[in-house]
Short mmCIF file of C-alpha atoms in Angstrom, two decimals:
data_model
loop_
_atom_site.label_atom_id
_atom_site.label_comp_id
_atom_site.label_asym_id
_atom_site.label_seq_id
_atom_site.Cartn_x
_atom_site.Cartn_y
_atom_site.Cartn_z
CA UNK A 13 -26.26 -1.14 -21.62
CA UNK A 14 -28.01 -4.61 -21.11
CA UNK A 15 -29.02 -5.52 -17.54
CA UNK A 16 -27.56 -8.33 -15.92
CA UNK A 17 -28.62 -10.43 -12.93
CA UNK A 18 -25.82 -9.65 -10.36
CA UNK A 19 -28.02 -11.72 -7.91
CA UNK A 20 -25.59 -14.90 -7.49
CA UNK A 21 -21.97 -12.24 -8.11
CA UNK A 22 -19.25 -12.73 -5.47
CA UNK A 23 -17.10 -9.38 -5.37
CA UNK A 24 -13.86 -10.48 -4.07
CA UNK A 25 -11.02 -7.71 -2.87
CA UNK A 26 -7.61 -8.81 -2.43
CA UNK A 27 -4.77 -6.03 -1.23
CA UNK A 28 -2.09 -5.36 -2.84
CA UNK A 29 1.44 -6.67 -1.13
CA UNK A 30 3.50 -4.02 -1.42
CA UNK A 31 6.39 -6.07 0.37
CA UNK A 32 7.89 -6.36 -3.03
CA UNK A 33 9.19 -2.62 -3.36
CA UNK A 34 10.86 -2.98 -0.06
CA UNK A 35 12.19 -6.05 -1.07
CA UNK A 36 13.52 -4.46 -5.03
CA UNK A 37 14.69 -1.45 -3.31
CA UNK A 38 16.85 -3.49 -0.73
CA UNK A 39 18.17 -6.17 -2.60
CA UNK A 40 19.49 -3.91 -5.33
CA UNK A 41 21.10 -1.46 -3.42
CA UNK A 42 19.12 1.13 -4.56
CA UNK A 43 19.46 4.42 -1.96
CA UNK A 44 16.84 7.23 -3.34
CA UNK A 45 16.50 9.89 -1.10
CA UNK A 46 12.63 8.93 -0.59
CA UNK A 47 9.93 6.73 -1.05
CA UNK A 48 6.42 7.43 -1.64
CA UNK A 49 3.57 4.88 -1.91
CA UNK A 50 0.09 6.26 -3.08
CA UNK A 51 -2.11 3.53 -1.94
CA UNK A 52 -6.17 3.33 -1.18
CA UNK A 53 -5.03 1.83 2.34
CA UNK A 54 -5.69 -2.00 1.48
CA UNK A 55 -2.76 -2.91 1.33
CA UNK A 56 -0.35 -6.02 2.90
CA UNK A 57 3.07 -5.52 3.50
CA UNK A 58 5.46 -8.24 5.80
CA UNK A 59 6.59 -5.96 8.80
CA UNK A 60 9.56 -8.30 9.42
CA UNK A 61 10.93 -7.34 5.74
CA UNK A 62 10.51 -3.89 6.26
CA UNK A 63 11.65 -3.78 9.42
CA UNK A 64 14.95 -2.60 8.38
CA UNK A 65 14.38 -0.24 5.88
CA UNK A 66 15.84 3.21 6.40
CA UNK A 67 14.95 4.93 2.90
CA UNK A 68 12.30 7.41 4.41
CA UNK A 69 8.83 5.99 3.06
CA UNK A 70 5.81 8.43 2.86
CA UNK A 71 2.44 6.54 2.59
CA UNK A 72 -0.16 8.58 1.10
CA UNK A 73 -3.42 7.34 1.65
CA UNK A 74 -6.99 7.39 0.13
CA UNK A 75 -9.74 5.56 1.86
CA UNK A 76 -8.41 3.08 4.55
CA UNK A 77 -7.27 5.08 7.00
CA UNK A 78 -6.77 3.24 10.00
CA UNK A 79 -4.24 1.01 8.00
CA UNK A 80 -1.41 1.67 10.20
CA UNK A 81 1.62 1.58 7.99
CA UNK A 82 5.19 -0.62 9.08
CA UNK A 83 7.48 2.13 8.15
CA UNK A 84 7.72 5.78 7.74
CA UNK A 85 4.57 8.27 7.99
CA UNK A 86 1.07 8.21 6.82
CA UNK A 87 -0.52 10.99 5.10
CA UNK A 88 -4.79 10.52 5.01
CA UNK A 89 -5.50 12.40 1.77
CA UNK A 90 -9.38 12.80 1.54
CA UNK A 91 -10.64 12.65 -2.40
CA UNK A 92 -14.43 14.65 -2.66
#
């Protein structure tokens, strides 16, 4: 592979908004016994929409584990 001059790169990490699941799984009425979200831990998510949800939510999580998660329980899964 060629080298390239990664002097003057800007990495840039945005989380994901998971706010939109809630959000689907609310506003269609949609009552599954269970909800689980495999995330790395960088993640955004609107406590006020969630506040209300009542579908238990498991979070399992891979790396970020002080994200404290607005609903349910959070599972710290370590990957080596």
């Amino acid at each position: 592979f060629p080298s390239h001059d990664t002097s003057s790169c800007v990495l840039m990490l945005f989380p994901t908004d998971v706010t939109c699941v809630f959000k689907y799984l609310t506003e269609n009425n949609i009552n599954t016994q269970a909800l689980v979200i495999l995330t790395d831990g960088y993640v955004d998510c609107d406590v006020k929409a969630v506040k209300d949800f009542t579908i238990p939510t498991l979070w399992l999580i891979t790396h970020n584990h002080r994200y404290e998660v607005p609903v349910g329980q959070k599972v710290k899964l370590n990957l080596e």
